[in-house]
């Protein structure tokens, strides 16, 4: 279609995995989210004022851009009422959760610029290492409903929920009470009813969920020759509010979260470009001191963290599938469960670099975008005091803000708009 002739065509967000890849659990896939522009970049142009696209397919007037960069998998995207993308994200960096990994629910902008964990990323949260998938948000009471499965790669299980506005343990509830059957594909409707796919044995059908009694209620449709999944009623849906992370302009303007105009950052260009992140206080944390990888090695105050180490994760891609078999790298340090591609796990790492931490705990730096990474806080001896175990990434020309190292309260300077030395020196240092 000609630009401007189709006024209701939007993006298509989908999950895809490259060939020849292996994730940390020996699975032959590693999904990430992609954004498909159905009008060759012009949908983006209407929203942002410019064409910003990824891989071009001019023969079908389409462009595709990868918007998340997780070494594990991001899957089951769905649209939230406020215009975000809700997604299940596997987090399995190193020995996270005793080597079992976690599946958290998180939201992201339509361009992948600002992923935020919602529920399931922390040890104390109910559900443990169970899979959390197919999440949806109800309309009236704004619950985050999802399928809670006993195993990481299951797509069926029981229905659970937390409050969308307060996604904490105190709002967690198990919705389905009949443990004999299995659920998938919850679909809330504006009238507070909810469709589900349910099977007591192996034949899945479509049912109305009986919220009062916590079980599959009235049958909608069940063909004994087929499994019924993913009901999607046709009704007038809400119009999402696009969360625009750009401002229009000849030089792309200034992003909403980075601190440098683009005309001051001369880079190679999309997608091999740079982005910025800032932490207002690397010592602000709610994690205890302890022996486990996600805990601190010692307590630190402002001035105790001297630098951060930024570590890149690279996807494990191997054309020869036989090298992926368990035990192929048993002669290496990883032992019998390692592959010949990596001595310890199906992921590889390398150091991007280091950045100085100010004496008030703040740090800011720029680095390559579209690159999975995590950071470590270092003390005066260069030893890691705390290690982030969630994969992060930046989109080109964008920025990320954090208030501290695993601290979700509003006490931090990032939320109070208070002064941070790193931000001040970023602008005014003449060196």
XYZ file of C-alpha atoms in Angstrom:
431
model
C 0.000 0.000 0.000
C 1.110 3.555 -0.626
C 2.307 5.525 2.377
C -0.648 7.176 4.068
C -3.363 5.114 2.387
C -3.729 2.552 5.190
C -4.539 4.320 8.442
C -5.032 1.370 10.785
C -2.060 -0.825 10.021
C 0.398 -1.242 12.887
C 3.382 -3.336 13.806
C 3.480 -7.104 14.157
C 5.543 -8.261 17.153
C 6.625 -11.896 17.021
C 9.181 -14.252 18.575
C 11.800 -15.909 16.384
C 14.915 -18.033 16.837
C 17.947 -18.362 14.528
C 19.091 -21.699 13.126
C 21.968 -23.590 14.694
C 21.598 -22.058 18.147
C 21.622 -23.609 21.621
C 20.471 -21.992 24.852
C 21.779 -22.607 28.384
C 19.402 -25.547 28.900
C 20.614 -27.468 25.842
C 17.498 -26.463 23.883
C 17.962 -25.984 20.114
C 16.387 -22.519 20.158
C 16.843 -19.071 21.700
C 13.884 -16.813 20.926
C 13.881 -13.036 20.815
C 11.269 -10.479 19.791
C 11.152 -8.915 16.352
C 9.096 -6.005 15.067
C 7.685 -6.320 11.553
C 6.757 -3.057 9.854
C 4.020 -3.950 7.380
C 4.662 -0.862 5.268
C 8.387 -0.955 4.708
C 9.335 1.344 7.576
C 6.512 3.836 7.098
C 4.620 2.736 10.219
C 7.698 3.760 12.209
C 7.905 6.959 10.197
C 4.351 7.958 11.110
C 5.092 7.457 14.825
C 8.618 8.866 15.146
C 8.977 11.230 12.202
C 11.682 9.199 10.509
C 12.313 5.759 9.042
C 14.227 3.551 11.468
C 14.182 -0.053 10.409
C 16.231 -3.216 10.427
C 16.414 -5.819 7.688
C 14.705 -4.557 4.548
C 12.497 -6.759 2.352
C 11.575 -4.356 -0.491
C 9.999 -7.092 -2.620
C 7.213 -7.451 -0.056
C 7.360 -3.876 1.278
C 8.376 -5.033 4.744
C 11.173 -4.386 7.215
C 12.023 -6.457 10.293
C 13.944 -5.239 13.333
C 15.123 -7.347 16.267
C 14.055 -5.472 19.407
C 15.240 -7.714 22.288
C 18.629 -9.317 22.862
C 18.439 -12.127 25.387
C 20.958 -14.983 25.386
C 18.156 -17.274 26.549
C 14.626 -16.722 25.172
C 11.919 -14.065 25.102
C 8.542 -15.392 23.991
C 4.740 -15.027 24.177
C 4.459 -11.289 23.416
C 1.127 -9.551 23.993
C -0.037 -5.941 24.043
C -0.826 -4.224 27.357
C -3.525 -1.531 27.732
C -0.886 1.210 28.045
C 0.890 0.299 24.817
C 3.723 -1.843 26.189
C 4.697 -5.337 25.068
C 4.266 -7.948 27.818
C 6.586 -10.930 27.364
C 7.924 -14.036 29.121
C 11.700 -13.879 29.491
C 14.003 -16.766 30.392
C 16.862 -15.638 32.639
C 19.598 -18.251 32.920
C 22.847 -16.334 33.182
C 25.473 -18.504 34.863
C 24.327 -20.278 38.027
C 21.160 -18.235 38.404
C 18.597 -19.906 40.692
C 20.870 -22.854 41.391
C 21.462 -23.447 37.698
C 17.743 -23.880 37.023
C 17.186 -20.370 35.732
C 13.968 -18.382 35.954
C 11.176 -17.241 33.695
C 10.086 -13.726 34.504
C 7.274 -11.605 33.135
C 8.465 -8.244 31.867
C 7.286 -5.379 29.699
C 9.115 -3.485 26.993
C 8.489 -0.606 24.635
C 7.485 -1.345 21.065
C 11.068 -0.601 19.959
C 12.747 -2.664 22.695
C 14.184 0.435 24.376
C 13.114 -0.071 27.975
C 12.583 -3.637 29.317
C 11.309 -3.710 32.917
C 10.954 -6.847 35.087
C 7.441 -7.266 36.506
C 7.320 -10.590 38.341
C 9.253 -13.840 38.641
C 12.835 -12.567 38.495
C 13.686 -12.798 42.210
C 14.394 -15.753 44.474
C 11.771 -14.883 47.073
C 8.925 -14.550 44.566
C 6.331 -17.327 44.579
C 6.641 -19.811 41.747
C 10.368 -20.442 41.899
C 11.816 -21.910 38.731
C 8.415 -22.678 37.229
C 7.626 -21.408 33.753
C 5.403 -18.339 33.494
C 3.887 -17.961 30.046
C 0.935 -16.672 27.982
C 0.357 -13.744 30.340
C -2.612 -11.397 29.870
C -4.046 -8.471 31.856
C -7.660 -8.522 32.997
C -9.777 -5.411 32.510
C -11.726 -4.763 35.735
C -9.401 -5.782 38.567
C -6.222 -5.442 36.434
C -4.749 -8.826 37.299
C -1.718 -10.217 35.495
C -2.953 -13.737 34.655
C -0.490 -16.347 33.403
C 0.081 -20.081 33.036
C 2.350 -21.453 35.768
C 4.027 -24.666 34.610
C 6.136 -27.112 36.624
C 8.866 -27.292 33.974
C 10.754 -24.643 32.045
C 9.682 -25.680 28.547
C 6.036 -26.537 29.270
C 3.267 -24.433 27.768
C 0.518 -25.895 29.963
C -0.110 -25.814 33.698
C -2.255 -24.030 36.286
C -3.533 -20.458 36.192
C -1.969 -17.936 38.574
C -2.100 -14.168 38.905
C -0.550 -11.141 40.574
C -1.801 -7.570 40.597
C -0.707 -5.623 37.527
C -0.430 -2.473 39.647
C 1.344 -4.173 42.585
C 3.042 -7.357 41.302
C 4.303 -8.670 44.630
C 3.937 -11.873 46.653
C 1.116 -10.370 48.706
C -1.057 -10.123 45.570
C -0.177 -13.597 44.231
C -3.027 -16.077 43.958
C -3.574 -19.474 42.374
C -6.673 -19.076 40.196
C -7.243 -22.705 39.188
C -8.156 -25.051 42.020
C -8.687 -28.322 40.118
C -5.208 -29.827 39.991
C -6.357 -32.724 37.802
C -6.519 -30.719 34.569
C -4.174 -28.479 32.587
C -4.733 -24.962 31.278
C -3.265 -22.739 28.619
C -4.152 -19.643 26.552
C -6.081 -17.484 29.073
C -7.927 -14.643 27.325
C -9.682 -12.014 29.494
C -12.600 -10.043 28.045
C -13.809 -6.508 28.895
C -16.905 -7.897 30.658
C -14.610 -9.634 33.195
C -15.153 -13.103 31.768
C -12.164 -15.174 30.665
C -11.759 -17.845 28.017
C -9.261 -20.661 28.559
C -8.025 -23.752 26.836
C -8.461 -26.719 29.180
C -7.973 -30.480 29.163
C -8.579 -33.008 31.920
C -6.776 -35.647 29.894
C -5.280 -34.920 26.467
C -8.066 -33.302 24.466
C -7.993 -29.520 24.900
C -11.195 -27.556 24.390
C -12.277 -23.938 24.815
C -14.131 -23.083 28.056
C -15.326 -20.118 30.047
C -13.278 -20.022 33.236
C -15.338 -20.176 36.432
C -13.469 -17.568 38.506
C -15.612 -18.140 41.602
C -14.882 -21.863 41.824
C -11.449 -21.782 40.204
C -12.101 -24.285 37.442
C -13.099 -24.667 33.802
C -16.778 -23.848 33.521
C -19.160 -23.751 30.556
C -17.899 -25.436 27.395
C -17.590 -23.157 24.364
C -16.188 -25.565 21.784
C -14.439 -28.922 21.798
C -13.723 -30.968 18.688
C -12.543 -34.444 19.798
C -10.412 -34.695 16.650
C -8.491 -31.500 17.413
C -6.962 -29.665 20.356
C -8.469 -26.205 20.836
C -5.981 -23.463 21.782
C -5.559 -19.696 21.784
C -9.135 -18.390 21.721
C -9.271 -14.785 20.506
C -12.789 -13.293 20.531
C -13.493 -10.485 18.078
C -14.525 -7.292 19.843
C -13.637 -3.606 19.790
C -10.288 -3.547 21.529
C -8.692 -0.617 23.293
C -6.571 1.735 21.261
C -3.072 1.519 22.725
C -1.159 4.636 23.660
C 2.094 4.484 21.745
C 4.996 5.046 24.088
C 7.334 6.956 21.823
C 10.982 6.766 22.787
C 12.039 9.179 20.075
C 11.340 12.792 19.305
C 11.103 13.801 15.680
C 13.815 15.904 14.058
C 16.403 16.064 11.317
C 19.046 14.455 13.551
C 16.577 12.198 15.362
C 16.267 14.781 18.153
C 17.060 13.657 21.694
C 15.827 10.407 23.181
C 13.713 10.507 26.299
C 16.271 8.765 28.474
C 19.746 9.458 27.120
C 21.658 12.621 27.879
C 23.415 13.433 24.624
C 21.987 14.995 21.451
C 22.656 12.746 18.491
C 24.693 15.400 16.690
C 27.253 15.065 19.509
C 27.517 11.300 19.126
C 28.995 10.447 15.739
C 28.663 6.705 15.287
C 28.655 4.276 12.403
C 24.897 4.264 12.142
C 22.087 1.844 12.729
C 22.287 -0.920 13.816
C 26.032 -0.821 14.671
C 25.725 2.180 16.956
C 26.114 3.144 20.572
C 23.861 3.964 23.491
C 24.136 5.248 27.066
C 23.232 3.925 30.499
C 23.430 5.474 33.958
C 23.152 4.068 37.468
C 22.440 6.673 40.125
C 23.812 4.571 42.989
C 25.545 1.217 42.460
C 25.604 0.628 46.227
C 21.827 0.914 46.679
C 20.606 -2.680 46.966
C 18.220 -4.867 48.934
C 20.228 -8.063 48.446
C 21.985 -9.600 51.469
C 25.617 -10.522 51.874
C 26.025 -14.245 51.239
C 27.776 -17.048 49.365
C 25.387 -17.317 46.414
C 26.046 -15.768 42.997
C 23.131 -13.326 43.177
C 24.182 -12.022 46.602
C 26.830 -9.487 47.608
C 30.276 -10.650 48.711
C 30.412 -7.804 51.226
C 28.482 -4.712 52.246
C 29.434 -1.479 50.488
C 28.547 2.135 51.025
C 28.910 5.091 48.700
C 32.568 5.218 47.745
C 33.012 1.475 48.232
C 32.371 0.584 44.589
C 35.299 1.897 42.553
C 34.408 0.689 39.058
C 32.044 -1.478 37.059
C 33.007 -4.259 34.698
C 30.739 -4.629 31.652
C 30.582 -8.191 30.316
C 29.113 -9.124 26.936
C 27.251 -12.361 26.280
C 27.471 -13.921 22.826
C 24.917 -16.334 21.450
C 26.119 -19.897 21.035
C 25.719 -20.666 17.317
C 27.196 -23.844 15.872
C 26.370 -25.202 12.387
C 27.518 -28.682 13.405
C 24.754 -29.931 15.701
C 26.838 -32.917 16.834
C 29.080 -30.535 18.766
C 26.100 -29.619 20.910
C 25.631 -33.060 22.398
C 26.106 -33.279 26.145
C 29.594 -34.484 26.963
C 31.195 -33.330 23.729
C 33.395 -30.996 25.732
C 34.010 -33.277 28.715
C 37.748 -32.742 28.365
C 37.238 -29.050 29.108
C 36.790 -27.365 32.440
C 32.999 -27.595 32.285
C 32.949 -31.347 32.584
C 30.515 -33.867 31.109
C 27.622 -31.429 30.656
C 29.602 -28.923 28.607
C 29.909 -28.636 24.839
C 32.940 -28.108 22.650
C 31.624 -24.621 21.923
C 32.010 -23.471 25.516
C 33.852 -24.944 28.464
C 31.155 -24.162 31.020
C 27.805 -23.444 29.379
C 26.099 -22.793 26.080
C 26.976 -19.142 26.270
C 30.215 -17.265 25.784
C 31.354 -14.035 27.360
C 33.898 -11.322 26.812
C 34.675 -8.046 28.536
C 33.359 -4.906 26.874
C 35.231 -2.620 29.263
C 35.357 -0.837 32.590
C 33.968 2.461 33.844
C 34.914 4.560 36.879
C 32.305 4.895 39.666
C 31.993 8.294 41.369
C 32.320 8.527 45.148
C 28.545 8.982 45.459
C 28.053 5.566 43.819
C 26.875 6.858 40.446
C 28.217 5.760 37.067
C 27.405 6.570 33.453
C 28.900 5.216 30.256
C 28.280 4.583 26.568
C 28.767 1.279 24.782
C 27.677 -0.713 21.756
C 23.933 -1.160 21.355
C 22.029 -4.353 20.486
C 24.525 -6.285 22.604
C 23.557 -8.524 25.562
C 25.541 -7.569 28.663
C 25.606 -7.553 32.443
C 27.655 -5.547 34.934
C 29.718 -6.263 38.030
C 30.478 -3.811 40.845
C 34.191 -3.844 41.695
C 35.975 -2.836 44.895
C 39.380 -1.146 45.316
C 41.151 -4.440 44.488
C 39.195 -4.976 41.305
C 37.244 -7.848 42.854
C 33.547 -8.300 42.075
C 31.341 -7.227 44.986
C 28.040 -7.817 43.223
C 27.133 -9.343 39.865
C 23.975 -8.723 37.868
C 22.556 -12.045 36.669
C 19.964 -10.671 34.253
C 20.930 -9.979 30.642
C 20.503 -6.328 29.706
C 20.837 -4.533 26.380
C 20.563 -1.059 24.857
C 18.924 -0.036 21.615
C 20.769 2.268 19.180
C 20.850 5.925 20.274
C 18.869 5.105 23.410
C 19.650 5.019 27.102
C 18.795 3.130 30.273
C 18.386 4.384 33.830
C 18.642 2.366 37.030
C 18.298 3.561 40.595
C 20.573 0.937 42.098
C 21.631 -2.693 41.982
C 18.425 -4.688 42.389
C 16.441 -2.102 44.296
C 12.882 -1.397 43.227
C 11.914 1.270 45.759
C 11.335 4.938 45.033
C 14.018 6.033 47.496
C 16.678 6.294 44.819
C 17.892 9.518 43.252
C 16.694 8.386 39.821
C 13.093 8.748 40.960
C 13.632 11.832 43.116
C 15.515 13.679 40.342
C 18.421 14.384 42.672
C 21.959 15.308 41.684
C 24.428 12.574 40.717
C 28.118 13.277 40.107
C 28.321 10.885 37.170
C 25.618 12.742 35.290
C 27.154 16.143 36.075
C 30.645 15.088 34.975
C 29.245 13.446 31.848
C 28.103 16.849 30.628
C 30.765 19.182 31.996
C 34.066 17.262 32.108
C 36.463 18.897 29.610
C 38.912 16.001 29.436
